[in-house]
């Protein structure tokens, strides 16, 4: 079963009809972010072509994504280390060990 929403969004005044598994709210928020990013790039130059601004926006949004992935990996590693540090302080039953099996 294909559960896809059809969502209309507007980017730089152009309307796009998207089929997506994401919620309409999420899809609209993503499109608004893209629209804001392109507009911010275009506002910095009076002669930039829209296509070039879209490519620069894609690079900027991808950079944001990559930075978030790195931050998430770092946070995950910190949480794993914290769990490893705390585990010996827990009672054996909470560690998943049998009593006396240390």
Coordinates of C-alpha atoms in Angstrom, one line a residue:
X1 CA 0.0 0.0 0.0
X2 CA 1.4 3.4 -1.1
X3 CA 0.6 6.0 1.5
X4 CA 1.8 9.2 -0.1
X5 CA 0.5 12.7 0.5
X6 CA 0.2 15.2 -2.4
X7 CA 1.4 18.5 -1.1
X8 CA 1.6 21.8 -3.0
X9 CA 4.5 24.1 -2.0
X10 CA 5.7 27.4 -3.3
X11 CA 9.4 28.2 -3.8
X12 CA 10.4 31.5 -5.3
X13 CA 6.9 32.1 -6.4
X14 CA 6.7 28.8 -8.4
X15 CA 4.2 26.1 -7.3
X16 CA 5.4 22.5 -7.0
X17 CA 3.2 19.5 -6.4
X18 CA 5.1 16.9 -4.4
X19 CA 4.2 13.3 -3.6
X20 CA 5.7 12.4 -0.2
X21 CA 5.5 9.9 2.6
X22 CA 6.2 12.8 5.0
X23 CA 3.4 14.8 6.6
X24 CA 2.2 17.9 4.7
X25 CA 3.4 20.1 7.6
X26 CA 6.9 18.7 7.4
X27 CA 7.0 19.0 3.6
X28 CA 5.8 22.6 3.7
X29 CA 8.4 23.4 6.4
X30 CA 11.1 21.9 4.3
X31 CA 10.0 23.9 1.2
X32 CA 9.8 27.1 3.3
X33 CA 13.4 26.5 4.5
X34 CA 14.6 26.0 0.9
X35 CA 12.7 29.1 -0.2
X36 CA 14.2 31.2 2.7
X37 CA 17.7 29.9 1.9
X38 CA 17.5 30.7 -1.8
X39 CA 16.0 34.1 -1.1
X40 CA 18.8 34.9 1.4
X41 CA 21.4 34.0 -1.2
X42 CA 19.7 36.1 -3.9
X43 CA 19.4 39.1 -1.5
X44 CA 23.2 39.2 -1.3
X45 CA 23.6 39.7 -5.1
X46 CA 21.5 41.7 -7.5
X47 CA 22.8 39.8 -10.6
X48 CA 22.9 36.1 -9.5
X49 CA 20.9 33.7 -11.6
X50 CA 18.1 31.7 -9.8
X51 CA 19.7 28.4 -10.8
X52 CA 23.0 29.3 -9.3
X53 CA 21.3 30.5 -6.1
X54 CA 19.4 27.2 -6.0
X55 CA 22.7 25.2 -6.3
X56 CA 24.3 27.4 -3.6
X57 CA 21.2 26.8 -1.4
X58 CA 21.5 23.1 -1.9
X59 CA 25.1 23.2 -0.9
X60 CA 24.3 25.2 2.2
X61 CA 21.4 22.9 3.2
X62 CA 23.6 19.9 2.6
X63 CA 26.3 21.4 4.8
X64 CA 23.8 21.9 7.6
X65 CA 22.7 18.3 7.2
X66 CA 26.3 17.0 7.3
X67 CA 27.1 19.1 10.4
X68 CA 24.0 17.8 12.2
X69 CA 25.1 14.2 11.4
X70 CA 28.5 14.8 12.9
X71 CA 26.9 16.4 16.0
X72 CA 24.5 13.5 16.3
X73 CA 27.3 11.0 16.0
X74 CA 29.3 12.8 18.7
X75 CA 26.3 12.9 21.0
X76 CA 25.6 9.2 20.4
X77 CA 29.2 8.4 21.3
X78 CA 29.0 10.6 24.4
X79 CA 25.9 8.8 25.5
X80 CA 27.4 5.4 24.9
X81 CA 30.5 6.4 27.0
X82 CA 28.2 7.8 29.8
X83 CA 26.3 4.5 29.8
X84 CA 29.5 2.5 30.0
X85 CA 30.7 4.8 32.9
X86 CA 27.4 4.4 34.8
X87 CA 26.9 0.7 34.3
X88 CA 29.4 -0.5 36.9
X89 CA 27.7 1.8 39.5
X90 CA 24.3 0.1 39.0
X91 CA 23.1 -2.9 41.1
X92 CA 23.7 -6.2 39.3
X93 CA 20.0 -6.6 38.4
X94 CA 20.0 -3.3 36.6
X95 CA 23.1 -4.2 34.7
X96 CA 21.5 -7.4 33.4
X97 CA 23.8 -9.6 35.5
X98 CA 22.9 -12.3 37.9
X99 CA 23.7 -11.5 41.5
X100 CA 27.2 -12.6 42.5
X101 CA 28.3 -12.9 38.8
X102 CA 30.7 -10.0 38.7

